[in-house]
Coordinates of N, CA and C in Angstrom, one line a residue:
X26 N 28.0 -86.4 58.8 CA 29.3 -86.8 59.3 C 29.2 -88.3 59.7
X27 N 30.2 -89.1 59.3 CA 30.1 -90.5 59.7 C 30.9 -90.8 61.0
X28 N 30.7 -92.0 61.5 CA 31.4 -92.4 62.7 C 32.9 -92.3 62.5
X29 N 33.4 -92.5 61.3 CA 34.8 -92.5 61.0 C 35.4 -91.1 61.3
X30 N 34.7 -90.1 61.2 CA 35.2 -88.7 61.4 C 35.5 -88.5 62.9
X31 N 34.9 -89.3 63.8 CA 35.1 -89.1 65.2 C 36.3 -89.9 65.7
X32 N 36.9 -90.8 64.9 CA 38.0 -91.7 65.3 C 39.3 -90.9 65.1
X33 N 40.0 -90.6 66.1 CA 41.3 -89.9 65.9 C 42.3 -90.9 65.4
X34 N 43.1 -90.4 64.4 CA 44.2 -91.3 63.9 C 45.4 -90.4 63.9
X35 N 46.4 -90.9 64.7 CA 47.7 -90.2 64.8 C 48.4 -90.4 63.5
X36 N 48.7 -89.3 62.8 CA 49.3 -89.4 61.5 C 50.7 -90.1 61.5
X37 N 51.5 -89.7 62.5 CA 52.9 -90.3 62.5 C 53.0 -91.6 63.2
X38 N 52.1 -91.8 64.2 CA 52.3 -93.0 65.1 C 51.5 -94.2 64.7
X39 N 50.4 -94.2 64.1 CA 49.6 -95.3 63.9 C 49.9 -96.0 62.5
X40 N 50.0 -97.3 62.5 CA 50.1 -98.1 61.3 C 49.2 -99.3 61.5
X41 N 48.3 -99.6 60.5 CA 47.4 -100.7 60.6 C 48.3 -102.0 60.8
X42 N 47.7 -102.9 61.6 CA 48.4 -104.1 62.0 C 47.6 -105.3 61.8
X43 N 48.2 -106.5 61.5 CA 47.4 -107.7 61.3 C 47.0 -108.2 62.7
X44 N 47.4 -107.6 63.8 CA 47.1 -108.0 65.1 C 45.7 -107.5 65.6
X45 N 45.1 -106.6 64.8 CA 43.8 -106.0 65.1 C 42.8 -106.5 64.1
X46 N 41.5 -106.4 64.4 CA 40.4 -106.8 63.5 C 40.6 -106.1 62.2
X47 N 40.4 -106.8 61.1 CA 40.6 -106.2 59.7 C 39.5 -105.2 59.5
X48 N 39.9 -104.1 59.0 CA 39.1 -102.9 58.6 C 38.2 -102.5 59.8
X49 N 38.8 -102.4 60.9 CA 38.1 -101.8 62.1 C 38.0 -100.3 61.9
X50 N 37.4 -99.6 62.8 CA 37.2 -98.1 62.6 C 38.5 -97.4 62.5
X51 N 39.5 -97.8 63.3 CA 40.8 -97.1 63.2 C 41.5 -97.3 61.9
X52 N 41.4 -98.5 61.4 CA 42.1 -98.8 60.1 C 41.3 -98.0 59.0
X53 N 40.0 -98.0 59.0 CA 39.2 -97.3 58.0 C 39.5 -95.8 58.1
X54 N 39.6 -95.2 59.3 CA 39.9 -93.8 59.4 C 41.3 -93.5 58.9
X55 N 42.3 -94.4 59.2 CA 43.6 -94.3 58.7 C 43.7 -94.2 57.2
X56 N 43.0 -95.2 56.5 CA 43.1 -95.2 55.0 C 42.3 -94.0 54.4
X57 N 41.2 -93.7 55.1 CA 40.4 -92.5 54.6 C 41.3 -91.2 54.7
X58 N 42.0 -91.1 55.8 CA 42.9 -89.9 55.9 C 44.0 -89.9 54.8
X59 N 44.6 -91.1 54.6 CA 45.6 -91.3 53.6 C 45.1 -90.9 52.2
X60 N 44.0 -91.4 51.9 CA 43.4 -91.2 50.6 C 43.0 -89.7 50.4
X61 N 42.5 -89.1 51.4 CA 42.1 -87.6 51.3 C 43.3 -86.8 51.2
X62 N 44.4 -87.1 52.0 CA 45.7 -86.3 51.9 C 46.2 -86.4 50.5
X63 N 46.2 -87.6 49.9 CA 46.7 -87.9 48.6 C 46.0 -87.1 47.6
X64 N 44.7 -87.1 47.7 CA 43.8 -86.3 46.8 C 44.1 -84.8 46.9
X65 N 44.2 -84.3 48.1 CA 44.5 -82.9 48.3 C 45.9 -82.5 47.7
X66 N 46.9 -83.4 47.8 CA 48.2 -83.1 47.2 C 48.1 -83.0 45.7
X67 N 47.3 -83.9 45.1 CA 47.1 -83.9 43.6 C 46.4 -82.7 43.2
X68 N 45.4 -82.3 43.9 CA 44.6 -81.1 43.5 C 45.5 -79.8 43.7
X69 N 46.3 -79.8 44.7 CA 47.2 -78.6 44.9 C 48.2 -78.5 43.7
X70 N 48.8 -79.7 43.4 CA 49.7 -79.7 42.2 C 49.0 -79.3 40.9
X71 N 47.8 -79.7 40.7 CA 47.1 -79.4 39.5 C 46.8 -77.9 39.4
X72 N 46.5 -77.3 40.5 CA 46.3 -75.8 40.5 C 47.5 -75.1 40.1
X73 N 48.7 -75.6 40.6 CA 49.9 -75.0 40.2 C 50.2 -75.1 38.7
X74 N 49.8 -76.3 38.1 CA 49.9 -76.5 36.7 C 49.1 -75.5 35.9
X75 N 47.9 -75.2 36.3 CA 47.0 -74.3 35.6 C 47.7 -72.9 35.6
X76 N 48.2 -72.5 36.8 CA 48.9 -71.2 36.9 C 50.1 -71.2 35.9
X77 N 50.9 -72.2 35.9 CA 52.1 -72.3 35.0 C 51.7 -72.3 33.6
X78 N 50.6 -73.0 33.2 CA 50.2 -73.1 31.8 C 49.7 -71.7 31.3
X79 N 49.0 -71.0 32.2 CA 48.6 -69.6 31.9 C 49.7 -68.7 31.7
X80 N 50.7 -68.8 32.6 CA 51.9 -67.9 32.5 C 52.8 -68.3 31.3
X81 N 52.7 -69.5 30.8 CA 53.6 -70.0 29.8 C 53.0 -69.8 28.4
X82 N 52.2 -68.7 28.2 CA 51.5 -68.5 26.9 C 52.4 -67.6 26.0
X83 N 53.6 -67.4 26.4 CA 54.5 -66.5 25.6 C 54.8 -67.2 24.3
X84 N 55.1 -66.4 23.3 CA 55.4 -66.9 22.0 C 57.0 -66.9 21.8
X85 N 57.5 -68.0 21.6 CA 59.0 -68.2 21.5 C 59.4 -67.9 20.1
X86 N 60.3 -67.0 19.8 CA 60.7 -66.7 18.4 C 61.6 -67.9 17.9
X87 N 62.3 -68.5 18.8 CA 63.2 -69.6 18.4 C 62.4 -70.9 18.3
X88 N 62.5 -71.6 17.2 CA 61.8 -72.8 16.9 C 62.1 -73.9 18.0
X89 N 63.4 -74.0 18.3 CA 63.8 -75.1 19.3 C 63.2 -74.8 20.7
X90 N 63.2 -73.5 21.1 CA 62.6 -73.1 22.3 C 61.1 -73.4 22.3
X91 N 60.4 -73.1 21.2 CA 59.0 -73.3 21.1 C 58.7 -74.8 21.1
X92 N 59.5 -75.6 20.4 CA 59.3 -77.1 20.4 C 59.5 -77.6 21.8
X93 N 60.5 -77.2 22.5 CA 60.7 -77.6 23.9 C 59.6 -77.2 24.8
X94 N 59.1 -76.0 24.7 CA 58.0 -75.6 25.5 C 56.7 -76.4 25.2
X95 N 56.4 -76.6 23.9 CA 55.3 -77.4 23.6 C 55.4 -78.9 24.1
X96 N 56.6 -79.4 24.0 CA 56.8 -80.8 24.6 C 56.6 -80.8 26.1
X97 N 57.1 -79.8 26.8 CA 56.9 -79.7 28.2 C 55.5 -79.6 28.6
X98 N 54.8 -78.8 27.8 CA 53.3 -78.6 28.0 C 52.5 -79.9 27.8
X99 N 52.9 -80.6 26.7 CA 52.2 -81.8 26.4 C 52.4 -82.9 27.6
X100 N 53.6 -82.9 28.0 CA 54.0 -83.9 29.1 C 53.2 -83.5 30.4
X101 N 53.1 -82.2 30.7 CA 52.4 -81.7 31.9 C 50.9 -82.1 31.8
X102 N 50.3 -81.9 30.6 CA 48.9 -82.2 30.4 C 48.6 -83.7 30.5
X103 N 49.6 -84.6 30.0 CA 49.4 -86.0 30.1 C 49.5 -86.4 31.6
X104 N 50.4 -85.8 32.3 CA 50.5 -86.1 33.7 C 49.3 -85.7 34.5
X105 N 48.7 -84.6 34.2 CA 47.5 -84.1 34.8 C 46.3 -85.1 34.5
X106 N 46.3 -85.6 33.2 CA 45.2 -86.5 32.8 C 45.3 -87.8 33.7
X107 N 46.5 -88.3 33.8 CA 46.7 -89.5 34.7 C 46.3 -89.2 36.1
X108 N 46.6 -88.0 36.6 CA 46.2 -87.7 38.0 C 44.7 -87.5 38.1
X109 N 44.1 -87.0 37.0 CA 42.6 -86.9 37.0 C 42.0 -88.3 37.2
X110 N 42.5 -89.2 36.5 CA 42.0 -90.6 36.6 C 42.3 -91.2 37.9
X111 N 43.4 -90.8 38.5 CA 43.8 -91.3 39.9 C 42.8 -90.7 40.9
X112 N 42.4 -89.5 40.7 CA 41.5 -88.9 41.6 C 40.1 -89.6 41.6
X113 N 39.7 -90.1 40.4 CA 38.5 -90.8 40.4 C 38.6 -92.2 41.1
X114 N 39.8 -92.8 41.0 CA 40.1 -94.0 41.8 C 40.1 -93.8 43.3
X115 N 40.6 -92.6 43.7 CA 40.6 -92.3 45.1 C 39.2 -92.0 45.6
X116 N 38.4 -91.3 44.8 CA 37.0 -91.1 45.1 C 36.2 -92.4 45.3
X117 N 36.5 -93.4 44.4 CA 35.9 -94.7 44.4 C 36.3 -95.4 45.7
X118 N 37.6 -95.3 46.1 CA 38.0 -96.0 47.3 C 37.4 -95.3 48.5
X119 N 37.2 -94.0 48.5 CA 36.5 -93.3 49.6 C 35.0 -93.8 49.7
X120 N 34.4 -94.0 48.5 CA 33.0 -94.5 48.5 C 33.0 -95.9 49.1
X121 N 34.0 -96.8 48.8 CA 34.0 -98.1 49.4 C 34.2 -98.1 50.9
X122 N 35.0 -97.1 51.4 CA 35.1 -97.0 52.8 C 33.8 -96.7 53.4
X123 N 33.0 -95.8 52.8 CA 31.7 -95.4 53.4 C 30.7 -96.6 53.3
X124 N 30.8 -97.4 52.2 CA 29.8 -98.5 52.1 C 30.3 -99.8 52.7
X125 N 31.5 -99.8 53.3 CA 31.9 -101.0 54.0 C 32.6 -102.0 53.2
X126 N 32.9 -101.8 51.9 CA 33.5 -102.8 51.1 C 35.0 -102.5 50.9
X127 N 35.5 -101.5 51.4 CA 36.9 -101.1 51.3 C 37.8 -102.2 51.9
X128 N 38.9 -102.6 51.2 CA 39.8 -103.5 51.8 C 39.5 -105.0 51.4
X129 N 38.4 -105.2 50.7 CA 38.1 -106.5 50.3 C 38.1 -106.7 48.8
X130 N 38.7 -107.8 48.3 CA 38.9 -108.0 46.9 C 37.5 -108.0 46.2
X131 N 37.4 -107.3 45.1 CA 36.2 -107.3 44.3 C 35.9 -108.6 43.6
X132 N 37.0 -109.4 43.4 CA 36.8 -110.7 42.7 C 36.5 -111.8 43.6
X133 N 37.2 -111.9 44.8 CA 37.0 -113.0 45.7 C 36.3 -112.7 47.0
X134 N 36.2 -111.4 47.3 CA 35.6 -111.1 48.6 C 36.6 -111.2 49.8
X135 N 37.7 -111.7 49.5 CA 38.7 -111.9 50.6 C 39.4 -110.6 50.9
X136 N 39.9 -110.5 52.2 CA 40.6 -109.3 52.5 C 41.9 -109.0 51.7
X137 N 42.1 -107.8 51.3 CA 43.3 -107.4 50.6 C 44.4 -107.2 51.7
X138 N 45.6 -107.6 51.5 CA 46.6 -107.5 52.6 C 46.8 -106.0 52.9
X139 N 47.1 -105.8 54.2 CA 47.3 -104.4 54.7 C 48.6 -103.8 54.0
X140 N 49.6 -104.6 53.7 CA 50.8 -104.2 53.0 C 50.4 -103.7 51.6
X141 N 49.6 -104.4 51.0 CA 49.1 -103.9 49.6 C 48.3 -102.6 49.7
X142 N 47.4 -102.5 50.6 CA 46.6 -101.3 50.8 C 47.5 -100.1 51.2
X143 N 48.5 -100.4 52.0 CA 49.5 -99.3 52.4 C 50.2 -98.8 51.2
X144 N 50.7 -99.7 50.4 CA 51.4 -99.3 49.2 C 50.5 -98.8 48.1
X145 N 49.3 -99.3 48.0 CA 48.3 -98.9 46.9 C 46.9 -98.8 47.5
X146 N 46.6 -97.6 48.2 CA 45.4 -97.5 48.9 C 44.1 -97.6 48.0
X147 N 44.3 -97.5 46.7 CA 43.1 -97.6 45.8 C 42.9 -99.1 45.3
X148 N 43.7 -100.0 45.7 CA 43.7 -101.4 45.3 C 42.3 -102.0 45.5
X149 N 41.8 -102.7 44.4 CA 40.5 -103.3 44.5 C 40.6 -104.8 44.4
X150 N 41.8 -105.3 44.1 CA 42.0 -106.8 44.0 C 43.1 -107.2 44.9
X151 N 43.0 -108.4 45.5 CA 44.1 -109.0 46.2 C 45.3 -109.2 45.3
X152 N 46.5 -109.4 45.8 CA 47.7 -109.7 45.0 C 47.4 -110.9 44.1
X153 N 46.8 -111.9 44.6 CA 46.6 -113.1 43.8 C 45.6 -112.8 42.7
X154 N 44.5 -112.1 43.0 CA 43.5 -111.8 41.9 C 44.1 -110.9 40.9
X155 N 44.9 -109.9 41.3 CA 45.6 -109.0 40.4 C 46.5 -109.8 39.5
X156 N 47.3 -110.7 40.0 CA 48.2 -111.5 39.2 C 47.4 -112.3 38.1
X157 N 46.2 -112.9 38.6 CA 45.4 -113.7 37.6 C 44.9 -112.7 36.5
X158 N 44.5 -111.6 36.9 CA 44.0 -110.6 36.0 C 45.0 -110.2 35.0
X159 N 46.3 -109.9 35.4 CA 47.4 -109.6 34.5 C 47.7 -110.7 33.6
X160 N 47.7 -112.0 34.1 CA 48.0 -113.1 33.2 C 46.9 -113.2 32.1
X161 N 45.6 -113.0 32.5 CA 44.6 -113.1 31.4 C 44.8 -111.9 30.4
X162 N 45.2 -110.8 30.9 CA 45.4 -109.6 30.0 C 46.5 -110.0 29.0
X163 N 47.6 -110.6 29.5 CA 48.7 -110.9 28.7 C 48.3 -112.0 27.6
X164 N 47.6 -112.9 28.0 CA 47.1 -114.0 27.1 C 46.3 -113.4 26.0
X165 N 45.3 -112.5 26.4 CA 44.4 -111.9 25.4 C 45.2 -110.9 24.5
X166 N 46.2 -110.2 25.0 CA 47.0 -109.3 24.3 C 47.8 -110.0 23.2
X167 N 48.2 -111.2 23.5 CA 49.0 -112.0 22.6 C 48.2 -112.6 21.4
X168 N 46.9 -112.6 21.6 CA 46.0 -113.2 20.5 C 46.0 -112.3 19.3

């Protein structure tokens, strides 16, 4: 058990602030809790999907119903695949919390703004570094 586990974080009351030291124990515990809650929600949803897919094995005599069912099933599976990838990003963010690199830009080493981390807790790049990355992608995509 890490030191972060002993730091109480009030779910409703605490919000990280620029007035406190960046990535102090309280902020790290806050983001860890946020990431773990997000992961649990995704896993709970995916269990429901498995149950629904197993229940949805009926054979539809009507071609339109069958096509609609297959389309719904394909959309559900694509959604779950995206969520599977998101879980790996959440796990990586949790590893960064443990190793002390969470909240710092992979490219520049500068702190990622708290607002960005609040909106996207899995962020690995600062806004500026992300914009540069997207500009480079656009240039290479146009080639």
